[in-house]
Structure formats: C-alpha cells, structure tokens
Amino acid sequence: MRTQVAIIGGGPAGLLLGQLLHKAGIDNVVIERQTGDYVQSRIRAGVLEQVTMDLLARAGVDARARTEGLPHGGIELLFKGARHRIDMRGLTDGKQVTVYGQTEVTRDLMQARSAAGLTTIYCASQVSLHDFDSHRPRVRYEKNGQTHEIECDFIAGCDGYHGVSRASVPASALHVYEKVYPFGWLGVLADVPPVSHELIYANTERGFALCSMRSESRSRYYVQVPTEERVENWSDEAFWNELRSRLDPEARERLVTGPSIEKSIAPLRSFVAEPMRFGSLFLAGDAAHIVPPTGAKGLNLATADVGYLSRALEIFYGDKSASALDRYSDVCLRRVWKAERFSWWFTSLMHRFPESGEFGQKIQEAELDYLVHSHAASTSLAENYVGLPLEVF
Ligand code: APR
Ligand code: PHB
C-alpha cells in the first residue's frame, strides 16, 4: 500500500490529523492497534479551547460539539471553605471554553473518517517504523496473521505516551524532560446532574477535588489520592463521602450522588520529548508530551500539534516548500512548554503536597487569596485556561 502520510494512532490526534489532511486533499492512512470500539470507549477529559473548536470546524466535525457542547465563561476556585469565581470571559475579552467529552470528539472524528471512506486499519499489531531518516519511510504491521507494509512520504506518530513512534527514535536523538507527581486522580463518571453549572477546582486540607460534567445530566468528579491508592479500595459510597468532605456547605447540600458508570485512578506527570521531528517522522499529541490534567490541556495540545502539522504538510504539497515542516517542532514546543508551565503551576497550587507541611498549605491559601483578588493574577489564569493563540505559520 502507498499513501502520502501514514498516521500511527487512531486517537484524537491521529483522527483529527487524518481529517484535516483529507480536507486538504492529502492522502493518509491511520494504523491503530486497538479496535474502534475500544478507542471510542476510553473516558478522558472534556474541556475544549476555542482553538480546538476552530480546528474541529476546519475538519468539518464541529457540528455536535457546537450544539451539544456546554459553553463555559468561568470556573470557581474553592479554598478555605469558600468559592471564588474567575470570570474568564470578562478577563479575556469574551473568550470561553466548551465542555464536551473527548469521547464525543473521538466519536465525531471516527464517524467523519468512515463517512469519507478513508482507510483506518484497526487491530494492527507489531507496528514498526522504517527508514524515517530518508524520504522513503515505511510502516510495517501485522494483521490477520499477515505482514503488511505501507510506503509513504511522511509518518505522523500520534500513538500516545506508550506508543511505538517515540520509542523508534534513537535515544541519543531525544531529550526527555519529566516530572512525576506524588499523587493521582480518582475519577468517577455518573449519570447525575452536576453540582454546579461551572467547574469547581478545590484546594482543601484533605486534598484536591474537581467537580466537572459532560452534560446537564452526566457529571465527572475527581479527588486527589496517594500514588499507591487502588481503585478497588473505593466503593461508590466511599468516593461520594470523600468528595463531600472536600466541598463547601452549599455544594455539599446540592451534590446528587448515584452509581458510578466509570471509576478509575490516573497518575499525574509532566513530560516533554524534544525535538518533535526526526526526518520524515513527526510526533504529535501524547506521543510527544503529557501534562497533569489540572489545566485541561492534554487534548488541546494534541489538536494544536496536528493543526500545525496539517498546515505544514499542506504548504509542502502545495508550494513544494519544506519551510513550515522545518519549523514544526520549534513552533509546537513553544506552545507545549507554556501549557506545561501552566499545568504544573495549577497542579502545584491546587494539590496537597504532604512534604510541604502546614507551611505549604498556608502558602497555597495565600496565593489563592491573592489570585482571586488580583485582576492581573486572575487574568493570567484566565488567558492560560481558555488557551493561548496559535502562532501563524
Ligand atoms: N500502534 C498503533 N497504534 C498505537 C500504538 C501502536 N504501537 N500504540 C498506541 N496506539 C494508539 C492507542 O491505542 C491510541 O488509540 O494510539 C492512540 C493514541 O491516542 P491517545 O493516547 O489518546 O493520544 P492522542 O491522540 O495524542 O490524544 C491525546 O488523549 O490520552 C488523552 O489526555 C490525553 O487528552 C489527551 C489526548
Ligand atoms: C473533565 O471534565 O474530565 C476535566 C475537566 C477539567 C480538568 C480536568 C478534567 O482540568
């Protein structure tokens, strides 16, 4: 088989890239190791920056996000028992985020790809990359007991943190930066109405909590737990009691509980691999970087990467110029590191760090008190949360 761009990974990054390239008339194939149902079943975050909404529109897959997504113009910070609203829309000249589950984004992208009759190879095993240090790279994979090879001009490594793409780059060519946090997020999805119409980020002496949602009837909640915690140790009742203990009286009163339809613990890490390009191989999304979910940047960084990459490939095939491709890594990493900083900062501010002791808790509370009463500090939080503008190639 031959294609112009072989995309490894059929998650949000790979699927959005495939759709953007298709819209630009660039032939592509997606190679995914799981089944489509498995990919679609993964529960992930759900806050889309306007940049992401614009890219979904460019790909022709924003209709449901626009009609079913929930526009949010503010968030609330809860500390010392009181909630304080950050008016993001007011502080950023009208910018907002859209609450719309990544599961839904993936479903919309999969349906669009199928409707366009584009080639997606699911259940591909033993995927390997070859000759990406040349202009004639190849991807090999096994399926139904046969080995297949795809000849291409470029390989897009959209296969996530545990994927094969970054792992195929010689260690000497990579510089990796990583920070692992001493806690995780225990998350519950439940078909109960959200406790509030906006997200509540809580800093409490028992640890961080987050009240989010997927719709007016489906809520997503998280509580910080120790790294070694196991989800089997948490009954639904234990989770709801712990969440209640981290809320203010009004939210505690309003909280509607119910059976969890998903419950899991996610570790928190910051990770960046530099550079994001190796000859004909381009890394995008979680394959190149990971952020702690506090700032809701994971999906939005992935979409920005593929927005840049699809534009650079369009320039290459249109003007026969490789200039934008040559700048891809630098342009992406400037945005990645600003999101890494924001996600690290917000995580450091909102979570309990046992080793910091009572002094650390008082410093966090002082910073939060300053933040919610300072126009400059609130504006900084707001402009990072709604998303920084994309650089123009
Ligand atoms: N071969 C083929 N596909 C692979 C391989 C492989 N060797 N390894 C992983 N994959 C697939 C995974 O099954 C997954 O479907 O690559 C896809 C990667 O998708 P994600 O991990 O979702 O990464 P990305 O598309 O970059 O999206 C980033 O997803 O995980 C969240 O928090 C993250 O919101 C962020 C977003
Ligand atoms: C979510 O709804 O899953 C969510 C929202 C905001 C975050 C992280 C996760 O910062």
CSV table of C-alpha atoms and ligand atoms in Angstrom, one decimal:
chain,number,residue,atom,x,y,z
A,1,MET,CA,0.0,0.0,0.0
A,2,ARG,CA,1.2,3.6,-0.6
A,3,THR,CA,0.0,6.8,0.9
A,4,GLN,CA,1.3,10.3,1.4
A,5,VAL,CA,1.0,10.4,5.2
A,6,ALA,CA,1.0,7.2,7.4
A,7,ILE,CA,-0.6,8.2,10.8
A,8,ILE,CA,0.2,5.9,13.6
A,9,GLY,CA,-2.6,6.0,16.3
A,10,GLY,CA,-6.3,6.5,15.9
A,11,GLY,CA,-6.9,8.6,19.0
A,12,PRO,CA,-7.9,12.3,18.8
A,13,ALA,CA,-4.6,13.5,17.4
A,14,GLY,CA,-4.4,10.8,14.7
A,15,LEU,CA,-8.0,11.1,13.7
A,16,LEU,CA,-8.1,14.9,13.6
A,17,LEU,CA,-4.9,15.0,11.6
A,18,GLY,CA,-6.4,12.5,9.1
A,19,GLN,CA,-9.5,14.6,8.7
A,20,LEU,CA,-7.5,17.9,8.3
A,21,LEU,CA,-5.3,16.2,5.7
A,22,HIS,CA,-8.3,14.8,3.9
A,23,LYS,CA,-9.8,18.3,3.7
A,24,ALA,CA,-6.6,19.5,2.2
A,25,GLY,CA,-6.6,16.7,-0.4
A,26,ILE,CA,-3.6,14.9,1.2
A,27,ASP,CA,-4.0,11.1,1.2
A,28,ASN,CA,-3.5,9.4,4.5
A,29,VAL,CA,-3.9,6.0,6.3
A,30,VAL,CA,-4.5,5.6,10.1
A,31,ILE,CA,-2.9,2.5,11.7
A,32,GLU,CA,-4.4,1.7,15.2
A,33,ARG,CA,-3.6,-1.2,17.4
A,34,GLN,CA,-6.9,-1.4,19.2
A,35,THR,CA,-10.4,-1.9,17.9
A,36,GLY,CA,-12.5,1.2,17.1
A,37,ASP,CA,-14.9,0.3,19.9
A,38,TYR,CA,-12.0,0.3,22.4
A,39,VAL,CA,-10.7,3.6,21.2
A,40,GLN,CA,-14.2,5.1,21.5
A,41,SER,CA,-14.8,3.7,25.0
A,42,ARG,CA,-11.9,5.5,26.6
A,43,ILE,CA,-13.0,8.1,29.2
A,44,ARG,CA,-10.9,11.2,29.1
A,45,ALA,CA,-11.2,14.9,29.9
A,46,GLY,CA,-13.7,17.2,28.4
A,47,VAL,CA,-12.7,20.9,28.1
A,48,LEU,CA,-12.1,22.3,24.6
A,49,GLU,CA,-10.3,25.6,23.9
A,50,GLN,CA,-11.6,27.8,21.1
A,51,VAL,CA,-8.5,26.8,19.2
A,52,THR,CA,-9.7,23.2,19.3
A,53,MET,CA,-13.2,24.1,18.3
A,54,ASP,CA,-11.8,26.1,15.3
A,55,LEU,CA,-9.8,23.1,14.2
A,56,LEU,CA,-12.8,20.8,14.6
A,57,ALA,CA,-14.6,23.3,12.4
A,58,ARG,CA,-11.8,23.3,9.8
A,59,ALA,CA,-12.0,19.5,9.8
A,60,GLY,CA,-15.8,19.6,9.3
A,61,VAL,CA,-16.6,17.8,12.5
A,62,ASP,CA,-17.7,20.5,14.9
A,63,ALA,CA,-21.5,20.3,14.5
A,64,ARG,CA,-22.3,18.2,17.5
A,65,ALA,CA,-19.7,20.0,19.7
A,66,ARG,CA,-21.4,23.3,18.8
A,67,THR,CA,-24.9,22.1,19.5
A,68,GLU,CA,-24.3,19.7,22.5
A,69,GLY,CA,-21.1,21.2,24.0
A,70,LEU,CA,-21.6,23.5,27.0
A,71,PRO,CA,-20.0,27.0,26.7
A,72,HIS,CA,-18.3,28.0,29.9
A,73,GLY,CA,-17.2,31.5,30.6
A,74,GLY,CA,-15.9,30.9,34.1
A,75,ILE,CA,-14.6,28.5,36.7
A,76,GLU,CA,-14.7,28.5,40.5
A,77,LEU,CA,-11.8,28.1,42.9
A,78,LEU,CA,-12.7,26.6,46.3
A,79,PHE,CA,-10.3,27.1,49.2
A,80,LYS,CA,-10.7,27.8,53.0
A,81,GLY,CA,-14.4,26.7,52.6
A,82,ALA,CA,-15.4,29.4,50.2
A,83,ARG,CA,-15.8,29.5,46.4
A,84,HIS,CA,-14.5,32.3,44.2
A,85,ARG,CA,-15.5,32.7,40.5
A,86,ILE,CA,-12.9,33.5,37.9
A,87,ASP,CA,-14.7,35.4,35.2
A,88,MET,CA,-12.7,34.1,32.2
A,89,ARG,CA,-15.0,35.6,29.6
A,90,GLY,CA,-14.8,39.0,31.2
A,91,LEU,CA,-11.0,38.8,31.7
A,92,THR,CA,-10.2,37.7,28.2
A,93,ASP,CA,-12.4,39.9,26.1
A,94,GLY,CA,-15.1,37.2,25.6
A,95,LYS,CA,-13.1,34.0,25.3
A,96,GLN,CA,-14.5,30.8,26.7
A,97,VAL,CA,-14.1,27.0,26.7
A,98,THR,CA,-16.6,24.3,25.6
A,99,VAL,CA,-17.2,21.4,27.9
A,100,TYR,CA,-17.6,18.4,25.5
A,101,GLY,CA,-16.2,15.0,26.3
A,102,GLN,CA,-13.1,13.7,24.4
A,103,THR,CA,-15.1,10.5,23.9
A,104,GLU,CA,-17.6,12.5,21.9
A,105,VAL,CA,-14.8,14.3,19.9
A,106,THR,CA,-13.3,10.8,19.1
A,107,ARG,CA,-16.8,9.5,18.0
A,108,ASP,CA,-17.4,12.5,15.8
A,109,LEU,CA,-13.9,12.1,14.1
A,110,MET,CA,-14.4,8.3,13.7
A,111,GLN,CA,-17.8,8.9,12.0
A,112,ALA,CA,-16.4,11.6,9.7
A,113,ARG,CA,-13.5,9.4,8.7
A,114,SER,CA,-15.8,6.5,8.0
A,115,ALA,CA,-18.2,8.7,6.0
A,116,ALA,CA,-15.3,9.9,3.9
A,117,GLY,CA,-14.3,6.3,3.1
A,118,LEU,CA,-10.8,6.9,4.4
A,119,THR,CA,-8.6,3.9,5.3
A,120,THR,CA,-8.3,3.1,9.0
A,121,ILE,CA,-6.5,-0.2,9.9
A,122,TYR,CA,-7.7,-1.3,13.4
A,123,CYS,CA,-6.2,-4.2,15.4
A,124,ALA,CA,-2.8,-3.6,13.8
A,125,SER,CA,-0.1,-5.4,15.8
A,126,GLN,CA,3.7,-5.3,15.7
A,127,VAL,CA,3.6,-1.9,14.1
A,128,SER,CA,7.2,-0.8,13.2
A,129,LEU,CA,8.7,2.3,11.5
A,130,HIS,CA,11.4,2.1,8.9
A,131,ASP,CA,13.7,4.5,7.1
A,132,PHE,CA,12.2,7.7,8.5
A,133,ASP,CA,15.6,9.2,8.2
A,134,SER,CA,15.1,9.1,4.5
A,135,HIS,CA,12.5,10.5,2.0
A,136,ARG,CA,11.0,7.0,1.6
A,137,PRO,CA,9.8,5.9,5.1
A,138,ARG,CA,7.8,2.8,5.5
A,139,VAL,CA,5.4,1.4,8.2
A,140,ARG,CA,5.0,-2.3,8.8
A,141,TYR,CA,2.3,-4.0,10.8
A,142,GLU,CA,0.7,-7.4,11.2
A,143,LYS,CA,-3.0,-8.2,10.8
A,144,ASN,CA,-4.8,-11.5,10.5
A,145,GLY,CA,-1.5,-13.3,10.5
A,146,GLN,CA,-0.1,-11.4,7.6
A,147,THR,CA,2.6,-8.7,7.5
A,148,HIS,CA,1.7,-5.5,5.6
A,149,GLU,CA,3.9,-2.6,4.5
A,150,ILE,CA,2.9,1.0,3.8
A,151,GLU,CA,5.2,3.2,1.7
A,152,CYS,CA,4.7,6.9,2.4
A,153,ASP,CA,6.3,10.3,2.3
A,154,PHE,CA,5.8,11.1,6.0
A,155,ILE,CA,4.9,9.3,9.2
A,156,ALA,CA,2.9,11.1,11.9
A,157,GLY,CA,3.5,9.5,15.3
A,158,CYS,CA,0.1,10.1,17.0
A,159,ASP,CA,0.3,6.9,19.1
A,160,GLY,CA,0.4,8.4,22.6
A,161,TYR,CA,2.7,8.2,25.5
A,162,HIS,CA,3.2,4.4,25.3
A,163,GLY,CA,3.3,4.3,21.5
A,164,VAL,CA,6.0,2.9,19.2
A,165,SER,CA,6.8,6.1,17.3
A,166,ARG,CA,8.9,7.9,20.0
A,167,ALA,CA,10.3,4.5,21.0
A,168,SER,CA,11.6,4.1,17.5
A,169,VAL,CA,13.8,7.2,17.7
A,170,PRO,CA,17.4,6.6,18.8
A,171,ALA,CA,17.7,7.6,22.5
A,172,SER,CA,20.7,9.8,21.5
A,173,ALA,CA,18.4,11.9,19.3
A,174,LEU,CA,15.9,12.5,22.0
A,175,HIS,CA,16.0,14.9,25.1
A,176,VAL,CA,13.3,13.9,27.6
A,177,TYR,CA,12.0,16.1,30.4
A,178,GLU,CA,9.8,14.5,33.1
A,179,LYS,CA,8.2,15.2,36.5
A,180,VAL,CA,6.1,12.6,38.2
A,181,TYR,CA,3.7,13.9,40.9
A,182,PRO,CA,3.3,12.2,44.3
A,183,PHE,CA,-0.5,11.6,43.8
A,184,GLY,CA,-3.1,10.6,41.3
A,185,TRP,CA,-6.7,11.4,40.5
A,186,LEU,CA,-9.5,9.1,41.4
A,187,GLY,CA,-12.3,9.9,38.9
A,188,VAL,CA,-16.0,8.9,38.8
A,189,LEU,CA,-18.4,9.3,35.9
A,190,ALA,CA,-22.1,9.2,37.0
A,191,ASP,CA,-25.5,10.0,35.4
A,192,VAL,CA,-26.3,12.6,38.0
A,193,PRO,CA,-26.8,16.4,37.5
A,194,PRO,CA,-23.7,18.4,38.1
A,195,VAL,CA,-23.3,20.1,41.5
A,196,SER,CA,-22.8,23.5,39.7
A,197,HIS,CA,-23.2,24.8,36.2
A,198,GLU,CA,-19.4,25.6,36.1
A,199,LEU,CA,-16.3,23.6,37.1
A,200,ILE,CA,-15.2,23.8,40.7
A,201,TYR,CA,-11.5,23.3,41.5
A,202,ALA,CA,-11.0,22.7,45.2
A,203,ASN,CA,-7.8,23.1,47.4
A,204,THR,CA,-8.6,21.5,50.8
A,205,GLU,CA,-6.6,20.1,53.6
A,206,ARG,CA,-7.8,16.7,52.6
A,207,GLY,CA,-6.5,17.2,49.1
A,208,PHE,CA,-7.6,18.4,45.7
A,209,ALA,CA,-11.1,17.8,44.2
A,210,LEU,CA,-12.7,18.8,40.9
A,211,CYS,CA,-16.4,19.0,40.0
A,212,SER,CA,-16.9,18.7,36.3
A,213,MET,CA,-19.5,17.5,33.9
A,214,ARG,CA,-20.3,16.0,30.4
A,215,SER,CA,-23.9,17.3,30.1
A,216,GLU,CA,-26.7,18.6,32.3
A,217,SER,CA,-27.3,15.0,33.4
A,218,ARG,CA,-23.9,13.5,33.5
A,219,SER,CA,-21.2,14.5,35.9
A,220,ARG,CA,-17.5,13.9,36.2
A,221,TYR,CA,-15.8,14.2,39.6
A,222,TYR,CA,-12.2,13.7,40.8
A,223,VAL,CA,-10.4,13.6,44.2
A,224,GLN,CA,-6.7,13.5,44.7
A,225,VAL,CA,-5.5,10.2,46.1
A,226,PRO,CA,-2.0,8.9,47.1
A,227,THR,CA,0.0,7.4,44.2
A,228,GLU,CA,-0.2,3.9,45.7
A,229,GLU,CA,-4.0,4.0,46.0
A,230,ARG,CA,-6.0,1.3,44.2
A,231,VAL,CA,-9.5,1.8,42.7
A,232,GLU,CA,-10.7,-1.5,44.2
A,233,ASN,CA,-10.4,0.2,47.6
A,234,TRP,CA,-13.0,2.8,46.7
A,235,SER,CA,-16.7,1.9,46.8
A,236,ASP,CA,-19.1,4.5,45.3
A,237,GLU,CA,-20.2,5.4,48.8
A,238,ALA,CA,-16.6,6.0,49.9
A,239,PHE,CA,-16.0,8.2,46.9
A,240,TRP,CA,-19.1,10.3,47.4
A,241,ASN,CA,-18.3,10.7,51.2
A,242,GLU,CA,-14.7,11.8,50.4
A,243,LEU,CA,-15.9,14.3,47.7
A,244,ARG,CA,-18.5,15.7,50.1
A,245,SER,CA,-15.8,16.3,52.7
A,246,ARG,CA,-13.9,18.4,50.2
A,247,LEU,CA,-16.8,20.7,49.2
A,248,ASP,CA,-18.2,23.9,50.7
A,249,PRO,CA,-21.6,23.6,52.5
A,250,GLU,CA,-23.7,24.8,49.6
A,251,ALA,CA,-22.1,22.4,47.1
A,252,ARG,CA,-22.3,19.6,49.7
A,253,GLU,CA,-26.0,20.3,50.0
A,254,ARG,CA,-26.6,20.3,46.3
A,255,LEU,CA,-24.5,17.2,45.5
A,256,VAL,CA,-26.6,14.5,43.8
A,257,THR,CA,-24.9,11.1,44.0
A,258,GLY,CA,-25.6,7.9,42.1
A,259,PRO,CA,-23.9,4.7,40.8
A,260,SER,CA,-20.6,5.2,39.0
A,261,ILE,CA,-20.6,4.2,35.4
A,262,GLU,CA,-16.8,4.6,35.3
A,263,LYS,CA,-14.3,4.7,38.1
A,264,SER,CA,-10.5,4.9,37.7
A,265,ILE,CA,-7.3,6.3,39.0
A,266,ALA,CA,-5.0,8.2,36.7
A,267,PRO,CA,-1.4,9.1,37.6
A,268,LEU,CA,-0.1,12.7,37.1
A,269,ARG,CA,3.0,13.5,35.2
A,270,SER,CA,4.6,16.3,33.2
A,271,PHE,CA,6.6,15.0,30.2
A,272,VAL,CA,8.1,16.5,27.1
A,273,ALA,CA,10.3,14.8,24.4
A,274,GLU,CA,12.4,17.1,22.2
A,275,PRO,CA,12.5,17.6,19.3
A,276,MET,CA,9.1,16.5,17.8
A,277,ARG,CA,10.5,15.8,14.3
A,278,PHE,CA,13.0,13.2,13.1
A,279,GLY,CA,13.5,13.3,9.4
A,280,SER,CA,10.2,12.1,7.9
A,281,LEU,CA,8.7,11.3,11.3
A,282,PHE,CA,6.6,13.9,13.1
A,283,LEU,CA,5.4,13.3,16.7
A,284,ALA,CA,2.1,14.9,17.8
A,285,GLY,CA,0.0,14.8,20.9
A,286,ASP,CA,0.7,12.5,23.9
A,287,ALA,CA,3.4,10.8,21.8
A,288,ALA,CA,5.5,13.9,22.4
A,289,HIS,CA,4.2,15.4,25.7
A,290,ILE,CA,2.0,14.8,28.7
A,291,VAL,CA,0.5,17.3,31.1
A,292,PRO,CA,-1.2,16.8,34.5
A,293,PRO,CA,-4.9,17.1,33.8
A,294,THR,CA,-5.4,20.1,36.2
A,295,GLY,CA,-5.3,22.6,33.4
A,296,ALA,CA,-7.3,20.5,30.9
A,297,LYS,CA,-4.5,20.9,28.3
A,298,GLY,CA,-3.9,17.4,27.1
A,299,LEU,CA,-6.4,17.2,24.2
A,300,ASN,CA,-5.9,20.9,23.4
A,301,LEU,CA,-2.2,20.5,22.9
A,302,ALA,CA,-2.8,17.4,20.7
A,303,THR,CA,-5.2,19.3,18.5
A,304,ALA,CA,-2.8,22.3,18.2
A,305,ASP,CA,0.1,20.0,17.2
A,306,VAL,CA,-1.9,18.4,14.4
A,307,GLY,CA,-3.3,21.8,13.4
A,308,TYR,CA,0.3,22.9,12.8
A,309,LEU,CA,1.3,19.7,11.2
A,310,SER,CA,-1.6,19.6,8.7
A,311,ARG,CA,-0.9,23.2,7.7
A,312,ALA,CA,2.8,22.5,7.2
A,313,LEU,CA,2.1,19.4,5.1
A,314,GLU,CA,-0.4,21.5,3.1
A,315,ILE,CA,2.3,24.0,2.4
A,316,PHE,CA,4.8,21.3,1.5
A,317,TYR,CA,2.4,19.6,-1.0
A,318,GLY,CA,1.1,22.9,-2.3
A,319,ASP,CA,4.1,25.1,-2.6
A,320,LYS,CA,6.7,22.4,-2.6
A,321,SER,CA,8.3,24.2,0.3
A,322,ALA,CA,9.5,22.4,3.4
A,323,SER,CA,10.0,25.6,5.4
A,324,ALA,CA,6.9,25.1,7.6
A,325,LEU,CA,7.8,21.4,8.2
A,326,ASP,CA,11.3,22.5,9.2
A,327,ARG,CA,9.7,24.9,11.8
A,328,TYR,CA,7.1,22.4,13.1
A,329,SER,CA,9.0,21.2,16.2
A,330,ASP,CA,10.0,24.7,17.4
A,331,VAL,CA,6.5,26.1,16.9
A,332,CYS,CA,4.8,23.2,18.7
A,333,LEU,CA,7.3,23.2,21.6
A,334,ARG,CA,6.8,26.9,22.3
A,335,ARG,CA,3.1,26.2,22.9
A,336,VAL,CA,3.7,22.9,24.6
A,337,TRP,CA,6.1,24.4,27.2
A,338,LYS,CA,3.7,27.2,28.0
A,339,ALA,CA,1.0,24.7,28.6
A,340,GLU,CA,3.4,22.5,30.6
A,341,ARG,CA,4.2,25.5,32.8
A,342,PHE,CA,0.5,26.4,33.3
A,343,SER,CA,-0.5,22.8,34.1
A,344,TRP,CA,2.4,22.4,36.5
A,345,TRP,CA,1.6,25.8,38.2
A,346,PHE,CA,-2.1,25.0,38.6
A,347,THR,CA,-1.3,21.5,39.9
A,348,SER,CA,1.2,22.8,42.4
A,349,LEU,CA,-1.3,25.4,43.6
A,350,MET,CA,-4.3,23.1,44.0
A,351,HIS,CA,-3.0,19.8,45.3
A,352,ARG,CA,-1.9,18.8,48.8
A,353,PHE,CA,1.9,18.0,49.0
A,354,PRO,CA,2.4,16.2,52.2
A,355,GLU,CA,6.1,17.0,52.3
A,356,SER,CA,5.3,20.8,52.2
A,357,GLY,CA,3.6,20.5,55.6
A,358,GLU,CA,1.3,23.2,57.2
A,359,PHE,CA,3.5,26.0,55.9
A,360,GLY,CA,3.0,24.8,52.3
A,361,GLN,CA,-0.8,24.7,52.8
A,362,LYS,CA,-0.7,28.3,54.1
A,363,ILE,CA,1.4,29.5,51.2
A,364,GLN,CA,-1.1,27.9,48.7
A,365,GLU,CA,-4.0,29.6,50.5
A,366,ALA,CA,-2.2,32.9,50.4
A,367,GLU,CA,-1.5,32.5,46.7
A,368,LEU,CA,-5.1,31.6,46.1
A,369,ASP,CA,-6.3,34.6,48.2
A,370,TYR,CA,-4.0,36.9,46.1
A,371,LEU,CA,-5.1,35.3,42.9
A,372,VAL,CA,-8.9,35.7,43.3
A,373,HIS,CA,-8.5,39.4,44.4
A,374,SER,CA,-5.9,40.4,41.8
A,375,HIS,CA,-7.1,41.4,38.3
A,376,ALA,CA,-3.6,40.8,36.9
A,377,ALA,CA,-3.3,37.3,38.5
A,378,SER,CA,-6.8,36.3,37.6
A,379,THR,CA,-6.3,37.5,34.0
A,380,SER,CA,-3.1,35.3,33.8
A,381,LEU,CA,-5.1,32.3,35.0
A,382,ALA,CA,-8.0,33.0,32.6
A,383,GLU,CA,-5.9,33.6,29.4
A,384,ASN,CA,-4.0,30.4,30.0
A,385,TYR,CA,-7.1,28.4,30.8
A,386,VAL,CA,-9.1,29.5,27.7
A,387,GLY,CA,-5.9,28.8,25.6
A,388,LEU,CA,-3.2,31.0,24.2
A,389,PRO,CA,-3.5,31.9,20.5
A,390,LEU,CA,-1.8,29.6,17.8
A,391,GLU,CA,1.2,31.0,16.1
A,392,VAL,CA,0.7,31.7,12.4
A,393,PHE,CA,3.0,29.6,10.2
B,1,APR,N1,0.5,1.1,17.0
B,1,APR,C1,-0.7,1.7,16.7
B,1,APR,N2,-1.5,2.4,17.5
B,1,APR,C2,-1.0,2.6,18.7
B,1,APR,C3,0.2,2.1,19.2
B,1,APR,C4,1.0,1.3,18.3
B,1,APR,N3,2.2,0.8,18.6
B,1,APR,N4,0.4,2.5,20.5
B,1,APR,C5,-0.7,3.2,20.8
B,1,APR,N5,-1.5,3.3,19.8
B,1,APR,C6,-2.8,4.0,19.7
B,1,APR,C7,-3.6,3.9,21.0
B,1,APR,O1,-4.4,2.7,21.0
B,1,APR,C8,-4.5,5.2,20.9
B,1,APR,O2,-5.7,4.9,20.3
B,1,APR,O3,-2.5,5.4,19.6
B,1,APR,C9,-3.6,6.1,20.1
B,1,APR,C10,-3.1,7.3,20.9
B,1,APR,O4,-4.2,8.1,21.4
B,1,APR,P1,-4.1,8.9,22.8
B,1,APR,O5,-3.3,8.2,23.8
B,1,APR,O6,-5.5,9.4,23.1
B,1,APR,O7,-3.2,10.2,22.4
B,1,APR,P2,-3.6,11.5,21.5
B,1,APR,O8,-4.3,11.0,20.2
B,1,APR,O9,-2.3,12.2,21.4
B,1,APR,O10,-4.6,12.3,22.3
B,1,APR,C11,-4.2,13.0,23.5
B,1,APR,O11,-5.8,11.7,24.7
B,1,APR,O12,-5.0,10.4,26.4
B,1,APR,C12,-5.6,11.6,26.1
B,1,APR,O13,-5.1,13.0,27.9
B,1,APR,C13,-4.8,12.7,26.6
B,1,APR,O14,-6.4,14.3,26.1
B,1,APR,C14,-5.2,13.8,25.7
B,1,APR,C15,-5.4,13.0,24.4
B,2,PHB,C1,-13.0,16.6,33.0
B,2,PHB,O1,-14.2,17.1,32.8
B,2,PHB,O2,-12.7,15.4,32.9
B,2,PHB,C2,-11.9,17.6,33.4
B,2,PHB,C3,-12.2,18.9,33.4
B,2,PHB,C4,-11.2,19.9,33.7
B,2,PHB,C5,-10.0,19.4,34.0
B,2,PHB,C6,-9.7,18.0,34.0
B,2,PHB,C7,-10.7,17.1,33.7
B,2,PHB,O3,-9.0,20.3,34.4
